[in-house]
Short mmCIF file of N, CA and C in Angstrom, two decimals:
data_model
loop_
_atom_site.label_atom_id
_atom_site.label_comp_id
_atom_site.label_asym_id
_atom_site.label_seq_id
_atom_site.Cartn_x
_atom_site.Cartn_y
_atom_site.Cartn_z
N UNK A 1 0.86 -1.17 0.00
CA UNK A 1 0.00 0.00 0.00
C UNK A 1 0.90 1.24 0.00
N UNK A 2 0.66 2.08 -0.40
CA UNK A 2 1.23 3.13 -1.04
C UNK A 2 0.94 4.16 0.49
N UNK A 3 1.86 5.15 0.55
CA UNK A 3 1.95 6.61 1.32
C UNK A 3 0.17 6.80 1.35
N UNK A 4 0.06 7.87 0.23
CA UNK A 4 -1.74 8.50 0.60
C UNK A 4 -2.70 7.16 0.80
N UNK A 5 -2.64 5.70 0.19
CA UNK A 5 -3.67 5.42 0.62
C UNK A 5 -3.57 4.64 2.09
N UNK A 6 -2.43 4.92 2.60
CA UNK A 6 -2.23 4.65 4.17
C UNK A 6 -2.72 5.88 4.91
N UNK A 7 -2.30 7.12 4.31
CA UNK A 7 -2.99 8.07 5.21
C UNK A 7 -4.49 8.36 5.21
N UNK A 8 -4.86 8.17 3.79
CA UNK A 8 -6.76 7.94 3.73
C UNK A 8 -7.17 7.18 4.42
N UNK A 9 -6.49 5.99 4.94
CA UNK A 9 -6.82 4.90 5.43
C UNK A 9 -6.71 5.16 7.16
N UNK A 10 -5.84 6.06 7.41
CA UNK A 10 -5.87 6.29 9.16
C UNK A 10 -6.71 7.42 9.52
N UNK A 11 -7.27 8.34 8.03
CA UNK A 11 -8.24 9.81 8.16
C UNK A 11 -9.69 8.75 8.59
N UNK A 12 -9.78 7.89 7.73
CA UNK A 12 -11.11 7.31 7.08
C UNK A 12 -11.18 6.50 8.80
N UNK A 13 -10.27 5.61 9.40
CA UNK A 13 -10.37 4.55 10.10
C UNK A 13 -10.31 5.37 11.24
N UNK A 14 -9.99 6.71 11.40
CA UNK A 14 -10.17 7.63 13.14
C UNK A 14 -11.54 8.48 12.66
N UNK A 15 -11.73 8.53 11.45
CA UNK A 15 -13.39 9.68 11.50
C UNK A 15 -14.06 9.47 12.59
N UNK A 16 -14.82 8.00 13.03
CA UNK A 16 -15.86 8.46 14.21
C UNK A 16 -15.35 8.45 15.10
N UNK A 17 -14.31 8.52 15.71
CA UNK A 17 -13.40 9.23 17.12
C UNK A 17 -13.74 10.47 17.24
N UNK A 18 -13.66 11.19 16.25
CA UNK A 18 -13.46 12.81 16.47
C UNK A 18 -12.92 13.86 15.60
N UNK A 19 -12.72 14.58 15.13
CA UNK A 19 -12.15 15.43 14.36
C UNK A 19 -10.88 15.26 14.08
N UNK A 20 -10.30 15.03 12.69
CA UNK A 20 -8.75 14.82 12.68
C UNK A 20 -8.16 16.26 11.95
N UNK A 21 -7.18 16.25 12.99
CA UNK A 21 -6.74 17.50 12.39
C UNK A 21 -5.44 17.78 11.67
N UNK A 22 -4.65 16.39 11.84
CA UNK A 22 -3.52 15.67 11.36
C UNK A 22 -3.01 13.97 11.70
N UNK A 23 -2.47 13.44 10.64
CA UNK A 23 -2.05 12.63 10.48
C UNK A 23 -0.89 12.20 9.56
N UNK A 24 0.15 11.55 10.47
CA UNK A 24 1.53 11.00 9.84
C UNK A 24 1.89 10.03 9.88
N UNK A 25 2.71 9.51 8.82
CA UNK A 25 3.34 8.13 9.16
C UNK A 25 4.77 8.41 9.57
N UNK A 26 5.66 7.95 9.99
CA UNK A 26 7.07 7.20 10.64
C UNK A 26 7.23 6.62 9.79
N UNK A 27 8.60 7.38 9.25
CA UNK A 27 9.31 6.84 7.81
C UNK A 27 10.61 7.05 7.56
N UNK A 28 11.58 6.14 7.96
CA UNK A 28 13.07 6.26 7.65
C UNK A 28 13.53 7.10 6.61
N UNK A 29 14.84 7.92 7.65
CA UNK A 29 14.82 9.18 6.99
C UNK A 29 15.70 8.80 6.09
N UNK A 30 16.43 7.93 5.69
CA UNK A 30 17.21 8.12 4.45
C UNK A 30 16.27 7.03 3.26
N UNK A 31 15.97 5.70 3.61
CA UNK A 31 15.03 5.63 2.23
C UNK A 31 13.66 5.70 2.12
N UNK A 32 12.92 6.82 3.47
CA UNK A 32 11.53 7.29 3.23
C UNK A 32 10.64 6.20 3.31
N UNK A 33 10.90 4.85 4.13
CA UNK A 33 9.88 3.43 3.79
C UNK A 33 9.37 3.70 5.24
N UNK A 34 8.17 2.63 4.81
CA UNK A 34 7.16 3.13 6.06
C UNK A 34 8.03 2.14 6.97
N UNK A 35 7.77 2.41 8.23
CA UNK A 35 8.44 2.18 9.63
C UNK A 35 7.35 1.71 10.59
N UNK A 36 6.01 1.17 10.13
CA UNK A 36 4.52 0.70 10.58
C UNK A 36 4.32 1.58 11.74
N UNK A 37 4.86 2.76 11.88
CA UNK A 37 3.75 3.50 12.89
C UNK A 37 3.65 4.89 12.80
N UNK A 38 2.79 5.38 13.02
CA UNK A 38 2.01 6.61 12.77
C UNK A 38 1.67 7.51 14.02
N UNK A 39 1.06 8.71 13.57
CA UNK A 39 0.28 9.64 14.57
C UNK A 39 -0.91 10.08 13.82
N UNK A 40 -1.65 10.67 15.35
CA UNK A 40 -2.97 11.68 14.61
C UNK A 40 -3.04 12.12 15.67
N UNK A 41 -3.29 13.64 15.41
CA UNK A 41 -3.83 14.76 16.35
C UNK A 41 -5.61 14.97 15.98
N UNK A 42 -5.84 15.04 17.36
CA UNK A 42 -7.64 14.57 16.83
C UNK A 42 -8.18 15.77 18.06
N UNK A 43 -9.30 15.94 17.78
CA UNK A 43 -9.87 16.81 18.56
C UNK A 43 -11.07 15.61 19.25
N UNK A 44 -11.08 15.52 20.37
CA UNK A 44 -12.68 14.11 20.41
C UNK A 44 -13.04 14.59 21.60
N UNK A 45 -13.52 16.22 21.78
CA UNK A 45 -14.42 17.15 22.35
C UNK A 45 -15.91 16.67 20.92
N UNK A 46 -16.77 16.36 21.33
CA UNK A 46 -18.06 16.32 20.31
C UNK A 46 -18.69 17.72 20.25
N UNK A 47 -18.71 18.00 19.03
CA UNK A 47 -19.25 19.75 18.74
C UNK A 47 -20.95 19.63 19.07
N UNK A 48 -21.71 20.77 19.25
CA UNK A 48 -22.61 20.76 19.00
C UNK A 48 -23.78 19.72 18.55
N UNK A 49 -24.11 18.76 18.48
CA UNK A 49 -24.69 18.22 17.35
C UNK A 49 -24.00 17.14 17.02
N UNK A 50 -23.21 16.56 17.14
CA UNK A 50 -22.04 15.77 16.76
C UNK A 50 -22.00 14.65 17.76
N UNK A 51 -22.30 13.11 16.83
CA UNK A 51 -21.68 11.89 17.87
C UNK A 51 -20.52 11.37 17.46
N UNK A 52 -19.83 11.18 18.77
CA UNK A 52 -18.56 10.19 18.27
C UNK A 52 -18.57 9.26 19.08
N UNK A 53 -17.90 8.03 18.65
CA UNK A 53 -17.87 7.08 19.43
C UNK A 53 -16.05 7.23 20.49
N UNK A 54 -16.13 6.31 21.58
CA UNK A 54 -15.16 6.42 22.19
C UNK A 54 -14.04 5.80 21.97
N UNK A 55 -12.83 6.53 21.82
CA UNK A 55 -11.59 5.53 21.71
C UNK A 55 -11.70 4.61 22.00
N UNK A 56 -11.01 3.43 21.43
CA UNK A 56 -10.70 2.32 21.61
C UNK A 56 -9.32 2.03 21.54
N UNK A 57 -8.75 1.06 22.00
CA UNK A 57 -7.14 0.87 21.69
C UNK A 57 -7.00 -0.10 20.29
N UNK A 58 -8.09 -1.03 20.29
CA UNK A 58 -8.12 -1.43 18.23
C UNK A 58 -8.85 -0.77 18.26
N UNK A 59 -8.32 0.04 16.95
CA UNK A 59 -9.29 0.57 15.90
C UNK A 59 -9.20 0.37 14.23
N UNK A 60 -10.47 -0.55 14.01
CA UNK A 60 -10.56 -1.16 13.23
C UNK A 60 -10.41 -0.38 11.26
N UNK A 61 -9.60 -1.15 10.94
CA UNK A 61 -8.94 -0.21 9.55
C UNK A 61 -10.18 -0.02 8.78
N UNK A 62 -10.81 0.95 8.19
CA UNK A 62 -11.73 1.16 6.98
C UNK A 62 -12.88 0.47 7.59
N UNK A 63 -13.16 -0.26 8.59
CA UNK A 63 -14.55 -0.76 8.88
C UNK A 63 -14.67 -2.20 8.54
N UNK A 64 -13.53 -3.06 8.13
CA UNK A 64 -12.64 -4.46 7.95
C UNK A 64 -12.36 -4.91 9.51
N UNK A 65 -12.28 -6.57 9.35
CA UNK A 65 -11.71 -7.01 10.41
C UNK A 65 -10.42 -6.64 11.06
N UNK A 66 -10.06 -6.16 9.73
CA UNK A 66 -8.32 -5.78 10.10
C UNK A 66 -8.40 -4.00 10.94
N UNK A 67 -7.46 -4.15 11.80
CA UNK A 67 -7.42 -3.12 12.33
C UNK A 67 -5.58 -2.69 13.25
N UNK A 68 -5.42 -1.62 13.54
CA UNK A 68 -4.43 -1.04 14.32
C UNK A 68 -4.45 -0.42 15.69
N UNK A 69 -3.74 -0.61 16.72
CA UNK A 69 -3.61 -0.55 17.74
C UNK A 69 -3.51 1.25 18.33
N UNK A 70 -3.96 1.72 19.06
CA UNK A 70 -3.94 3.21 19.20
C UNK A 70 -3.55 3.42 20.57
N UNK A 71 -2.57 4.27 21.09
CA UNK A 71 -2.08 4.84 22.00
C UNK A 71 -2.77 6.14 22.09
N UNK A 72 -2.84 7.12 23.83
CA UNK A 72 -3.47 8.30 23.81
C UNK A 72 -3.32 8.30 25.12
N UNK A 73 -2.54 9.65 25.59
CA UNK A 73 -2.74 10.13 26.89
C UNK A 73 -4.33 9.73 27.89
N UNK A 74 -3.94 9.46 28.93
CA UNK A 74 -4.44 8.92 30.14
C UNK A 74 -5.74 7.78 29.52
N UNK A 75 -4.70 6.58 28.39
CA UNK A 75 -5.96 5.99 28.16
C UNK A 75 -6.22 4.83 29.49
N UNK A 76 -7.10 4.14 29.14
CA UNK A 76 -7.19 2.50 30.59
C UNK A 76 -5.83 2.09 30.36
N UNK A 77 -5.36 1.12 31.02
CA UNK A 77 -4.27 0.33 31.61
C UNK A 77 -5.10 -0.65 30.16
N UNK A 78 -3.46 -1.14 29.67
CA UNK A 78 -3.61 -2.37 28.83
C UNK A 78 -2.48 -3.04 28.78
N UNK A 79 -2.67 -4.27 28.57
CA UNK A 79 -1.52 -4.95 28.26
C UNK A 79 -0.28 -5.19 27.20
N UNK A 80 1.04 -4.51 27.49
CA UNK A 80 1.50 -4.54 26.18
C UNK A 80 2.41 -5.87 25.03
N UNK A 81 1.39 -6.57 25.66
CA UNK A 81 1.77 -8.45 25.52
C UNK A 81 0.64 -8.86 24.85
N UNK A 82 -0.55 -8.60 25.23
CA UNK A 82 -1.85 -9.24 24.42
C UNK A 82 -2.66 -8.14 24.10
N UNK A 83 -2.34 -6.78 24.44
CA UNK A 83 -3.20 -5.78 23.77
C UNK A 83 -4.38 -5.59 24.56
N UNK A 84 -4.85 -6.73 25.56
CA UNK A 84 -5.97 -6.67 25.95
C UNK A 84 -6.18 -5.23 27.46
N UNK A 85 -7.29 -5.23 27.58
CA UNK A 85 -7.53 -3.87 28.89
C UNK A 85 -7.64 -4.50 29.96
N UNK A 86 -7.10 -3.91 31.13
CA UNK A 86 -7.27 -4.36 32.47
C UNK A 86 -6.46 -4.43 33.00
N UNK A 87 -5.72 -5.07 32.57
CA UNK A 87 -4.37 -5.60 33.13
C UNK A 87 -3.06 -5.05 32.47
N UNK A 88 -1.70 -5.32 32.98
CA UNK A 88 -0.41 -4.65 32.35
C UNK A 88 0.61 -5.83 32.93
N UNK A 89 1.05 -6.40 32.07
CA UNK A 89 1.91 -7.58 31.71
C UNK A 89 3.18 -6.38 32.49
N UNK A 90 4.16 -7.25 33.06
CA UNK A 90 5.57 -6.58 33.64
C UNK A 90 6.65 -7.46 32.83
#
């Protein structure tokens, strides 16, 4: 998969979170290849009128089974061994 349709793909797969106001990939600086991880700056205050659903730590790619893992200040405790919530593997 190519640069833009990875970034359409993390605009499209954070829409019902909240407002995106940027998004990047992590890409080695001398031959520019993706490095599988990313950011997004999101706004997920709900405006007026506006539903969003709540973060999740998967969030599922394009609305496919397949999906990517999301980090975010003061999210739940998860495990960084099985991904799962609740608990935190040492």
């Amino acid at each position: 998969m190519d640069i833009p349709d990875l970034l359409h793909g993390m605009r499209q797969s954070l829409q019902p979170f909240g407002r995106i106001l940027d998004v990047g990939l992590c890409r080695e600086p001398k031959t520019q290849s993706y490095m599988g991880t990313g950011y997004a700056i999101m706004d997920i205050d709900p405006q007026q009128g506006q539903d969003i659903d709540p973060l999740t730590h998967l969030i599922p790619w394009m609305n496919t089974s397949d999906g990517f893992h999301a980090m975010w200040n003061d999210m739940p405790t998860w495990c960084r061994y099985c991904h799962e919530h609740g608990h935190d593997r040492n």
